[in-house]
């Protein structure tokens, strides 16, 4: 068994007095796909935002690709460059064209030559099938296209891990599929992924492991088949019955 | 033939409505015009106070009759859509037209018909209108202050060079485009400083030295505004970022700085810069009065610019920060490439506001004895040979300030359109 690329141990997080995450333990091996689900407010977003330290945890440890994340982490930018993230609200940079959105970080963070960055960006945009939109601006694209662009932008940094925070829940139903297709595609290429989503079809198709969270705790963690076939906790059963 | 209903004009009898309406409107405007320009009062059977009432009534009825939707006549539709949507709008339109007509004769006669411009002394001004002779005689003082006449070409040459250099951006090829920011933010101000230091101030290369106390007039307005605008913007930007910083020292320094400068009036700042500030400096240290004033105004305005920019920073959704960070950008990269371009775009109107205020505040430098255009006016109007022409002077200055400010405001508006992005 290889060393896990993400290792979270006894992690706790508070927002002021309010404890959002309680004793989280999670390790993710390379090339594994984890789906996280749970009711609203259960701390799913916070959990994955801790993985690239968009949020700071107060107790416990998080190790990402050999680097422990804490206030002493000097090269947090380096860690973030290796961890791509896709947001519910896309968060594209509205003042830059689709192509520039994709090349900005490779050029300025990875110091990639412009030409090379553009070639890479076009390749990634090709993968998510929006290479014909490269010169447009985010405001001119549909939600589904924007989210696929966001995926391409993250992939242009050639990350080792991809985090998805409800990537399809701000989309109209007819656009969900195109984004999920792009994610399935990515999964097939062997990317390590943590995906917060309620798309259980997607979970069944690609996930190695499914995690159910509630009130800041991991209630259930099982491989995909077991998770859906015989969930152990009552709360998981209830949740699944509502969502399926 | 359709039935005519004058309460409800419609398209069927378009021409009849149009002709009656137009005639009524023309009568109403003509009446006001005649009484205003030629003192012919066609309605003098009515009491004086009602002399505007009849044309107003005629005009209103006329406007009502021509208010026909989708008439198919381009100009009529345009007129109806813009200034004649309903009776109230029609009334306002008429009142404004009347006001312009009524105000025109006295204004024109003061500005042009009864005004004087010939001669070189006060005696040339005999008419009841403006005495433009006064402006003519004092023109060089209003433009260049006490700067010696025979050396004024130096100011002209520097300004022409600076204006020419300002347009470099339009001619820069693709290759040089990325250096433009560097050019405008750093190189251009340095060139400007060198030009002003060596050419306007002089003292080297065989050019006679002219002390800054002699500078003045509109050229000084430009010099002060130019440097203050250039300095206050980057300082304000850093203060805005500082105020949002997570490092307490930087944050509280910025807060303190901003609140200090916003809390004191500009006039006291200027006064202190010339009286108090030198007391804190070493004995033999000399800093020119003009330099001190420029620093003082820049810091003062920077505090305002900082708050305007902070407003823009706060308007950006947190997602933009998250996305930039998640791509591995550090603080400066994130701000330079993602946050500031968007925030600055949002605050163009606010920045333009601050800059306009700055330009209009420059006359205050009179408190330290520097006389830009308004200051020179104050001087000229108290000259014993030219007493009594304050009005002309202030109108002249007002026109000049208006031109400058209107140009700036137009420019900022163009920038706004140019950088508009869809969200
Ligand atoms: N910046 C913050 N400050 C204070 N409380 C916060 C903050 N962000 C989130 N919370 C709280 O933390 C809890 C967990 O939030 P989180 O966004 O992680 O939930 P979630 O599981 O992602 O929910 P959803 O499905 O609605 O996205 C919520 O109760 C929320 O109100
Ligand atoms: Mg969430």
XYZ file of C-alpha atoms and ligand atoms in Angstrom:
699
model
C 0.000 0.000 0.000
C 1.374 3.370 -1.021
C 1.554 6.383 1.263
C -1.626 8.467 1.196
C -1.323 11.736 -0.714
C -3.737 13.417 1.683
C -3.705 12.504 5.330
C -6.037 14.200 7.772
C -5.805 13.235 11.429
C -8.049 14.324 14.291
C -8.728 17.583 12.544
C -11.016 20.088 14.256
C -12.160 23.448 13.077
C -14.105 26.246 14.671
C -15.690 29.384 13.256
C -15.562 31.472 16.416
C -17.329 29.387 19.035
C -19.041 27.199 16.504
C -17.345 23.900 15.838
C -17.756 23.055 12.169
C -15.542 20.007 11.920
C -15.088 17.428 14.630
C -12.306 14.868 14.728
C -11.993 14.341 11.044
C -9.831 11.422 9.986
C -9.362 10.795 6.335
C -6.641 9.529 4.124
C -6.724 9.519 0.390
C -4.369 7.502 -1.704
C -3.055 8.517 -5.057
C -5.490 8.057 -7.953
C -8.421 7.451 -5.628
C -11.734 9.194 -6.054
C -13.664 10.184 -2.945
C -17.204 11.489 -2.981
C -18.405 13.476 0.005
C -22.086 13.946 0.647
C -24.282 15.105 3.472
C -26.953 17.616 4.363
C -26.502 21.353 3.946
C -24.347 22.932 6.611
C -22.679 19.691 7.568
C -19.211 21.064 6.849
C -18.438 19.453 3.493
C -17.206 22.638 1.868
C -15.206 23.570 4.913
C -13.549 20.164 4.927
C -12.289 20.361 1.375
C -11.364 24.010 1.722
C -9.099 22.943 4.566
C -7.258 20.628 2.205
C -5.799 23.559 0.290
C -5.912 25.811 3.324
C -8.489 28.250 2.051
C -9.668 27.654 5.613
C -7.364 27.120 8.554
C -7.944 24.273 10.964
C -7.260 24.711 14.659
C -6.478 21.207 15.857
C -5.108 18.028 14.376
C -3.014 17.725 11.261
C -3.430 17.812 7.528
C -0.639 16.527 5.334
C -0.895 17.065 1.610
C 1.684 15.399 -0.581
C 4.205 15.324 2.236
C 3.690 18.897 3.408
C 1.982 19.551 6.694
C -0.413 22.487 6.523
C -0.175 24.865 9.461
C 0.629 28.464 10.168
C 4.312 27.727 9.645
C 3.822 26.431 6.139
C 6.002 28.734 4.090
C 5.274 27.311 0.696
C 1.505 27.210 0.919
C 1.363 28.575 -2.621
C 3.336 25.574 -3.805
C 0.889 23.197 -2.159
C -2.064 25.057 -3.645
C -0.479 24.904 -7.079
C -0.584 21.131 -6.771
C -4.185 21.029 -5.610
C -6.745 22.180 -8.138
C -10.142 23.357 -6.998
C -13.473 23.810 -8.749
C -16.146 25.893 -7.038
C -19.902 25.844 -7.002
C -20.025 29.401 -8.367
C -17.318 28.777 -11.020
C -15.337 31.849 -9.875
C -13.840 32.541 -13.266
C -12.028 35.853 -13.585
C -14.570 37.981 -15.447
C -12.036 40.505 -16.770
C -9.995 37.863 -18.588
C -10.819 35.824 -21.659
C -11.333 32.096 -21.275
C -7.847 31.465 -22.611
C -6.295 34.049 -20.273
C -8.183 32.539 -17.355
C -6.411 29.291 -18.126
C -2.929 30.684 -18.792
C -2.719 33.254 -15.998
C -1.578 30.947 -13.213
C 0.724 28.733 -15.316
C 2.519 31.820 -16.623
C 2.846 33.717 -13.371
C 2.938 30.961 -10.787
C 4.720 28.198 -12.672
C 6.716 30.619 -14.848
C 5.741 28.719 -17.945
C 6.552 30.438 -21.262
C 3.462 32.051 -22.734
C 3.403 29.938 -25.864
C 3.650 26.719 -23.910
C 0.949 27.837 -21.482
C -1.384 28.651 -24.344
C -0.826 25.301 -25.996
C -1.519 23.552 -22.722
C -4.619 25.661 -22.134
C -5.959 24.875 -25.591
C -5.375 21.199 -24.948
C -7.283 21.336 -21.664
C -10.091 23.364 -23.214
C -10.235 20.776 -25.970
C -10.663 18.071 -23.325
C -13.707 19.816 -21.886
C -14.913 20.690 -25.377
C -14.914 24.458 -25.228
C -11.789 25.231 -27.236
C -13.976 27.168 -29.673
C -14.876 29.593 -26.865
C -11.274 30.417 -25.960
C -11.409 34.066 -27.002
C -14.716 34.838 -25.294
C -15.188 36.242 -21.829
C -16.779 34.295 -18.965
C -19.879 36.514 -19.000
C -20.615 35.395 -22.531
C -20.715 31.685 -21.708
C -23.434 29.441 -20.326
C -23.115 28.111 -16.804
C -22.095 24.668 -17.983
C -19.439 26.105 -20.273
C -18.134 28.309 -17.484
C -17.831 25.394 -15.107
C -15.990 23.340 -17.726
C -13.672 26.283 -18.234
C -13.095 26.365 -14.474
C -12.129 22.689 -14.611
C -9.753 23.360 -17.497
C -8.254 26.307 -15.636
C -7.512 24.160 -12.615
C -6.072 21.394 -14.783
C -3.714 23.827 -16.515
C -1.715 23.925 -13.299
C -1.212 20.184 -13.789
C -2.314 19.430 -10.232
C -1.875 16.129 -8.449
C -5.205 16.422 -6.678
C -8.502 17.963 -7.735
C -11.124 19.200 -5.295
C -14.696 19.796 -6.439
C -17.170 21.687 -4.251
C -20.647 20.963 -5.559
C -19.605 21.705 -9.124
C -23.039 21.078 -10.592
C -25.443 22.467 -8.023
C -25.546 25.986 -9.499
C -26.351 24.623 -12.938
C -29.535 24.051 -14.860
C -30.332 20.330 -15.210
C -29.492 20.184 -18.906
C -26.001 21.485 -18.234
C -25.185 19.140 -15.376
C -24.412 16.268 -17.667
C -21.768 18.079 -19.689
C -19.891 18.976 -16.520
C -20.213 15.495 -15.049
C -18.968 14.039 -18.324
C -15.871 16.171 -18.083
C -15.326 14.969 -14.520
C -15.842 11.316 -15.403
C -13.348 11.785 -18.194
C -10.853 13.231 -15.763
C -11.432 10.394 -13.312
C -10.701 7.852 -16.022
C -7.343 9.492 -16.596
C -6.401 8.613 -13.045
C -6.678 11.955 -11.255
C -6.925 11.918 -7.477
C -10.253 13.571 -6.717
C -12.344 14.642 -3.763
C -15.801 15.576 -4.924
C -18.525 17.111 -2.813
C -21.703 16.356 -4.699
C -25.223 15.071 -4.433
C -25.046 13.453 -7.860
C -25.236 9.866 -6.677
C -25.119 8.558 -10.215
C -21.707 10.106 -10.554
C -20.646 8.648 -7.204
C -21.684 5.156 -8.267
C -19.881 5.476 -11.553
C -16.493 6.766 -10.474
C -16.083 6.868 -6.704
C -13.843 4.430 -4.889
C -15.119 5.584 -1.550
C -18.119 7.579 -0.371
C -18.158 9.639 2.790
C -21.295 10.790 4.530
C -20.989 13.812 6.777
C -23.382 15.344 9.246
C -22.910 18.064 11.833
C -19.205 18.271 11.179
C -18.503 14.603 11.641
C -17.810 11.804 9.243
C -20.708 9.503 9.969
C -19.986 6.854 7.431
C -17.090 5.983 5.196
C -17.264 2.972 2.962
C -16.366 1.785 -0.482
C -18.957 2.768 -3.002
C -20.695 -0.555 -3.353
C -21.159 -1.079 0.378
C -22.174 2.506 0.930
C -25.166 2.200 -1.340
C -25.955 -1.473 -0.780
C -25.925 -1.572 2.996
C -25.306 1.717 4.772
C -24.662 1.152 8.466
C -25.903 4.273 10.153
C -29.540 5.258 10.368
C -28.772 8.795 9.338
C -27.073 7.666 6.179
C -30.059 5.524 5.310
C -32.402 8.409 5.868
C -30.257 10.732 3.791
C -29.981 8.233 0.958
C -33.696 7.589 0.968
C -34.302 11.302 0.567
C -31.794 11.867 -2.140
C -32.134 8.787 -4.311
C -62.194 60.315 -42.942
C -62.012 59.223 -39.336
C -63.642 61.104 -36.551
C -61.432 63.711 -34.984
C -60.996 63.442 -31.254
C -58.703 66.186 -30.027
C -58.444 64.624 -26.585
C -57.004 61.480 -28.048
C -54.805 62.205 -31.056
C -54.167 59.089 -33.087
C -52.434 57.966 -36.191
C -55.462 58.063 -38.477
C -55.536 61.817 -38.799
C -51.838 62.186 -38.359
C -51.403 65.207 -40.566
C -54.183 67.263 -39.082
C -52.909 66.713 -35.563
C -49.359 67.280 -36.637
C -50.067 70.596 -38.392
C -52.323 72.063 -35.676
C -49.907 70.878 -32.984
C -46.847 72.252 -34.722
C -48.474 75.604 -35.371
C -49.454 75.932 -31.726
C -45.952 75.036 -30.558
C -44.385 77.466 -33.010
C -46.736 80.263 -31.942
C -45.937 79.635 -28.302
C -42.153 79.618 -28.788
C -42.272 82.541 -31.192
C -44.205 84.603 -28.677
C -41.641 84.026 -25.941
C -38.842 84.606 -28.415
C -40.239 87.910 -29.638
C -40.886 89.244 -26.178
C -37.459 88.155 -24.984
C -35.336 89.321 -27.912
C -37.334 92.210 -29.333
C -39.519 93.249 -26.439
C -42.609 92.712 -28.566
C -45.371 91.557 -26.305
C -48.140 90.006 -28.348
C -50.094 89.141 -25.236
C -50.062 92.483 -23.498
C -53.773 92.450 -23.024
C -53.051 90.020 -20.188
C -51.567 91.078 -16.862
C -47.739 91.026 -16.759
C -47.607 88.028 -14.452
C -49.566 85.944 -16.901
C -47.513 86.843 -19.955
C -45.876 83.435 -19.911
C -49.122 81.657 -19.267
C -50.613 81.880 -22.713
C -47.603 80.569 -24.648
C -47.325 77.806 -22.076
C -50.943 76.803 -22.653
C -50.545 76.942 -26.426
C -47.353 74.922 -26.247
C -48.893 72.301 -23.996
C -51.879 71.808 -26.274
C -49.540 71.634 -29.247
C -47.344 69.040 -27.585
C -50.422 67.082 -26.630
C -51.616 67.018 -30.235
C -48.326 65.784 -31.643
C -48.004 63.070 -29.026
C -48.875 60.230 -31.389
C -47.323 56.869 -30.749
C -45.606 55.032 -33.606
C -46.349 57.839 -36.022
C -43.777 56.424 -38.368
C -42.010 59.772 -38.565
C -38.575 59.186 -37.108
C -37.985 62.598 -35.562
C -41.457 62.889 -34.132
C -41.156 59.487 -32.459
C -37.754 60.458 -31.111
C -39.148 63.717 -29.750
C -42.119 62.023 -28.139
C -40.014 59.299 -26.606
C -37.462 61.643 -25.109
C -39.016 64.946 -24.123
C -42.732 64.584 -24.620
C -43.787 61.302 -23.014
C -46.678 62.862 -21.080
C -48.140 66.236 -20.195
C -45.847 66.727 -17.229
C -42.729 66.020 -19.296
C -44.053 68.297 -22.014
C -44.515 71.047 -19.449
C -40.956 70.656 -18.177
C -39.645 70.698 -21.732
C -41.505 73.913 -22.483
C -40.373 75.590 -19.280
C -36.746 74.741 -20.018
C -37.018 76.034 -23.574
C -38.621 79.252 -22.310
C -35.949 79.687 -19.681
C -33.194 79.326 -22.269
C -34.893 81.820 -24.567
C -35.423 84.289 -21.730
C -31.875 83.972 -20.449
C -30.197 84.189 -23.827
C -30.474 87.929 -24.593
C -28.941 89.243 -21.348
C -26.234 86.558 -21.398
C -25.363 87.179 -25.031
C -25.244 90.901 -24.555
C -22.942 90.610 -21.533
C -20.637 88.079 -23.154
C -20.538 89.398 -26.690
C -22.652 92.297 -27.913
C -21.986 94.842 -25.203
C -18.542 93.507 -24.303
C -15.187 95.147 -25.040
C -11.939 93.534 -25.986
C -9.965 96.292 -27.703
C -7.403 98.558 -26.053
C -4.941 97.913 -23.230
C -6.350 99.946 -20.403
C -9.411 100.040 -18.285
C -10.658 103.066 -20.222
C -11.313 100.913 -23.267
C -14.180 99.297 -21.402
C -17.150 101.558 -21.911
C -19.959 99.129 -22.686
C -22.322 97.637 -20.150
C -21.063 94.142 -20.967
C -17.947 92.275 -19.983
C -14.504 93.841 -20.189
C -12.470 91.173 -21.951
C -9.672 93.708 -22.316
C -8.900 92.954 -18.700
C -8.459 89.265 -19.451
C -6.415 90.071 -22.540
C -4.028 92.329 -20.683
C -3.595 89.937 -17.797
C -3.631 86.797 -19.919
C 0.034 85.923 -19.492
C -0.232 86.400 -15.737
C -3.239 84.105 -15.611
C -1.370 81.478 -17.610
C 2.167 81.762 -16.248
C 1.943 83.709 -12.997
C 4.985 85.859 -12.302
C 7.168 83.749 -14.570
C 9.215 86.213 -16.686
C 7.609 86.851 -20.044
C 10.728 86.236 -22.107
C 11.220 82.809 -20.483
C 7.702 81.537 -20.849
C 8.601 79.526 -23.911
C 10.257 77.105 -21.500
C 6.939 76.289 -19.910
C 5.293 75.932 -23.300
C 8.007 73.628 -24.600
C 7.873 71.371 -21.537
C 4.111 71.115 -21.696
C 4.134 70.336 -25.399
C 6.736 67.611 -24.876
C 4.744 66.163 -21.964
C 1.506 66.107 -23.914
C 3.258 64.476 -26.853
C 4.811 61.847 -24.589
C 1.445 61.150 -23.024
C 0.193 59.884 -26.373
C 2.944 57.300 -26.716
C 0.462 54.647 -25.672
C -1.565 55.094 -28.843
C 1.384 54.375 -31.084
C 3.045 51.586 -29.149
C 3.237 48.343 -31.091
C 2.118 44.974 -29.752
C 5.603 44.216 -28.459
C 5.774 47.341 -26.321
C 2.210 47.159 -25.007
C 3.168 45.301 -21.869
C 5.638 47.998 -20.869
C 3.017 50.721 -21.049
C 1.991 50.483 -17.421
C 5.613 50.724 -16.390
C 6.014 53.691 -18.704
C 3.032 55.608 -17.411
C 3.479 54.784 -13.763
C 7.231 55.249 -13.444
C 9.069 56.492 -16.524
C 6.646 59.206 -17.555
C 6.510 60.901 -14.148
C 10.310 60.824 -13.991
C 10.568 62.457 -17.409
C 8.010 65.018 -16.304
C 9.976 65.735 -13.172
C 13.247 66.125 -15.085
C 11.639 68.414 -17.632
C 10.107 70.595 -14.998
C 13.234 70.613 -12.894
C 15.642 71.548 -15.654
C 13.499 73.427 -18.145
C 10.922 75.263 -16.092
C 12.951 75.723 -12.961
C 16.240 76.109 -14.822
C 19.543 76.880 -13.134
C 21.589 74.558 -15.317
C 22.625 74.318 -18.979
C 22.752 78.093 -19.216
C 19.069 78.439 -18.401
C 18.237 81.162 -15.971
C 16.893 79.951 -12.650
C 13.278 80.864 -11.876
C 12.238 80.272 -8.293
C 8.999 78.367 -7.742
C 7.503 81.374 -5.973
C 7.311 83.076 -9.352
C 5.510 80.192 -10.970
C 1.809 80.549 -11.181
C -1.338 80.726 -13.195
C -2.840 77.886 -15.124
C 0.556 76.259 -15.718
C 0.992 75.907 -11.970
C -2.507 74.422 -11.714
C -1.404 71.812 -14.206
C 1.904 71.085 -12.511
C 0.370 70.688 -9.066
C -2.582 68.631 -10.293
C -0.402 66.430 -12.468
C 2.026 65.396 -9.747
C -0.625 65.084 -7.084
C -2.716 62.817 -9.294
C 0.282 60.682 -10.120
C 1.406 60.319 -6.524
C -1.880 59.996 -4.702
C -3.093 57.065 -6.779
C -0.417 54.454 -5.957
C -0.214 55.658 -2.351
C -3.970 55.386 -2.038
C -3.898 51.919 -3.537
C -1.301 50.699 -1.053
C -3.272 52.235 1.818
C -6.441 50.511 0.651
C -4.642 47.164 0.571
C -2.999 47.954 3.887
C -6.304 48.641 5.550
C -7.503 45.185 4.556
C -4.267 43.480 5.499
C -4.262 40.722 8.077
C -1.044 42.040 9.604
C -2.040 44.275 12.521
C 0.838 46.771 12.204
C 0.156 47.444 8.546
C -3.566 47.512 9.095
C -3.541 49.965 11.966
C -0.926 52.142 10.347
C -3.166 52.424 7.276
C -6.286 53.062 9.306
C -4.512 55.721 11.345
C -3.033 57.371 8.294
C -6.307 57.465 6.404
C -8.342 58.712 9.322
C -5.785 61.382 10.139
C -5.768 62.892 6.676
C -9.487 62.614 6.233
C -10.011 64.317 9.528
C -8.184 67.553 8.771
C -9.140 70.232 6.252
C -6.854 70.625 3.267
C -6.220 74.250 4.054
C -4.672 73.424 7.425
C -2.615 70.676 5.838
C -1.212 73.171 3.350
C -0.575 75.673 6.059
C 1.257 73.138 8.194
C 3.277 71.949 5.239
C 4.754 75.374 4.848
C 4.932 76.564 8.439
C 5.176 73.585 10.776
C 6.836 70.999 8.609
C 10.152 72.880 8.177
C 10.470 73.078 11.959
C 10.807 69.320 12.152
C 13.491 69.208 9.515
C 17.194 69.531 10.146
C 18.496 73.082 10.091
C 20.273 73.008 6.737
C 17.738 70.812 5.009
C 15.874 72.680 2.336
C 12.783 71.508 0.586
C 11.057 73.678 -1.929
C 7.695 75.088 -0.996
C 6.099 73.693 -4.139
C 7.461 70.224 -3.406
C 6.105 70.384 0.114
C 2.707 71.440 -1.162
C 2.622 68.631 -3.708
C 3.523 66.085 -1.043
C 0.879 67.456 1.301
C -1.907 67.398 -1.284
C -0.868 63.942 -2.513
C -1.020 62.448 0.974
C -4.310 64.193 1.657
C -5.946 62.958 -1.514
C -4.374 59.505 -1.140
C -6.510 58.977 1.937
C -9.641 59.598 -0.121
C -8.423 57.485 -3.017
C -7.700 54.699 -0.524
C -11.262 54.646 0.719
C -12.663 54.705 -2.798
C -10.487 51.775 -3.828
C -11.346 49.913 -0.637
C -14.975 50.175 -1.649
C -14.094 48.466 -4.903
C -12.122 45.747 -3.147
C -15.047 45.031 -0.870
C -17.434 44.761 -3.770
C -15.586 41.757 -5.178
C -17.019 38.377 -4.258
C -14.916 36.194 -1.974
C -14.870 33.572 -4.714
C -12.392 35.654 -6.691
C -9.908 35.518 -3.830
C -10.565 31.795 -3.334
C -10.030 31.045 -7.011
C -6.808 33.042 -7.208
C -5.447 31.418 -4.062
C -6.439 27.947 -5.155
C -4.340 28.433 -8.270
C -1.293 29.039 -6.126
C -1.118 32.800 -6.448
C 0.427 34.663 -3.558
C -0.766 37.959 -2.152
C 0.797 40.234 -4.763
C 0.096 38.099 -7.794
C -3.486 37.670 -6.686
C -3.948 41.411 -6.249
C -2.092 42.522 -9.355
C -3.706 40.105 -11.793
C -7.087 39.314 -10.336
C -8.295 41.632 -7.618
C -7.061 45.119 -8.501
C -7.946 45.046 -12.202
C -11.525 44.291 -11.258
C -11.715 46.564 -8.255
C -10.177 49.549 -10.052
C -12.603 49.119 -12.896
C -15.468 49.316 -10.431
C -14.203 52.508 -8.841
C -13.439 54.558 -11.956
C -16.364 56.918 -11.201
C -15.253 57.347 -7.601
C -11.627 57.944 -8.566
C -12.714 60.475 -11.182
C -14.699 62.215 -8.472
C -11.692 62.437 -6.207
C -9.445 63.646 -9.006
C -11.912 66.348 -10.028
C -12.097 67.482 -6.435
C -8.315 67.571 -6.328
C -8.051 69.794 -9.395
C -10.665 72.121 -8.004
C -8.883 72.212 -4.647
C -5.611 73.450 -6.121
C -6.563 77.160 -5.695
C -6.150 76.579 -1.964
C -2.383 76.653 -2.382
C -2.714 80.419 -2.143
C -2.456 79.997 1.637
C 1.241 79.257 1.233
C 1.701 82.041 -1.272
C 1.529 80.041 -4.470
C -0.740 81.655 -7.038
C -2.298 79.366 -9.559
C -4.976 80.722 -11.858
C -7.555 81.602 -9.215
C -4.808 83.064 -7.059
C -3.606 85.282 -9.896
C -7.182 86.421 -10.360
C -7.362 87.469 -6.774
C -4.182 89.436 -7.299
C -5.339 91.050 -10.518
C -8.708 92.142 -9.232
C -7.102 94.132 -6.422
C -4.731 95.905 -8.777
C -5.600 99.628 -8.439
C -5.555 100.153 -12.191
C -8.016 97.356 -12.776
C -10.510 97.535 -9.979
C -14.017 96.325 -10.606
C -13.506 93.452 -13.003
C -13.730 90.553 -10.584
C -16.720 89.180 -12.469
C -14.893 88.801 -15.772
C -11.997 87.129 -14.004
C -14.125 84.600 -12.180
C -16.165 83.815 -15.271
C -12.920 83.261 -17.155
C -11.539 80.977 -14.439
C -14.832 79.141 -14.193
C -14.791 78.446 -17.924
C -11.227 77.163 -17.781
C -11.892 74.926 -14.782
C -15.041 73.680 -16.401
C -13.194 72.730 -19.577
C -10.507 70.867 -17.626
C -12.966 69.069 -15.395
C -15.369 68.256 -18.165
C -12.531 66.753 -20.192
C -11.495 64.631 -17.206
C -15.016 63.520 -16.572
C -15.521 62.602 -20.221
C -12.255 60.699 -20.200
C -13.222 58.722 -17.124
C -16.524 57.906 -18.727
C -14.746 56.589 -21.808
C -12.504 54.458 -19.610
C -15.558 53.068 -17.904
C -17.030 51.995 -21.221
C -13.751 50.650 -22.507
C -13.211 48.411 -19.502
C -16.763 47.301 -19.018
C -16.994 43.567 -18.418
C -19.943 41.343 -18.115
C -20.252 39.407 -14.953
N -16.815 31.878 7.099
C -17.670 31.323 7.983
N -17.883 31.907 9.167
C -18.734 31.370 10.058
N -19.431 30.242 9.852
C -19.275 29.611 8.669
C -18.389 30.129 7.671
N -18.432 29.300 6.607
C -19.300 28.324 6.929
N -19.803 28.500 8.162
C -20.736 27.610 8.854
O -20.134 26.367 8.888
C -21.093 25.337 8.685
C -20.614 24.412 7.592
O -20.568 25.141 6.368
P -20.201 24.447 5.003
O -20.242 25.505 3.972
O -18.953 23.700 5.155
O -21.414 23.448 4.804
P -21.722 22.535 3.559
O -21.804 21.154 4.075
O -20.794 22.808 2.463
O -23.172 23.008 3.169
P -23.806 23.234 1.739
O -24.277 21.903 1.256
O -24.962 24.155 2.005
O -22.760 23.839 0.891
C -22.394 26.022 8.377
O -23.202 25.958 9.531
C -22.019 27.429 8.094
O -23.011 28.299 8.554
Mg -20.918 23.828 0.568
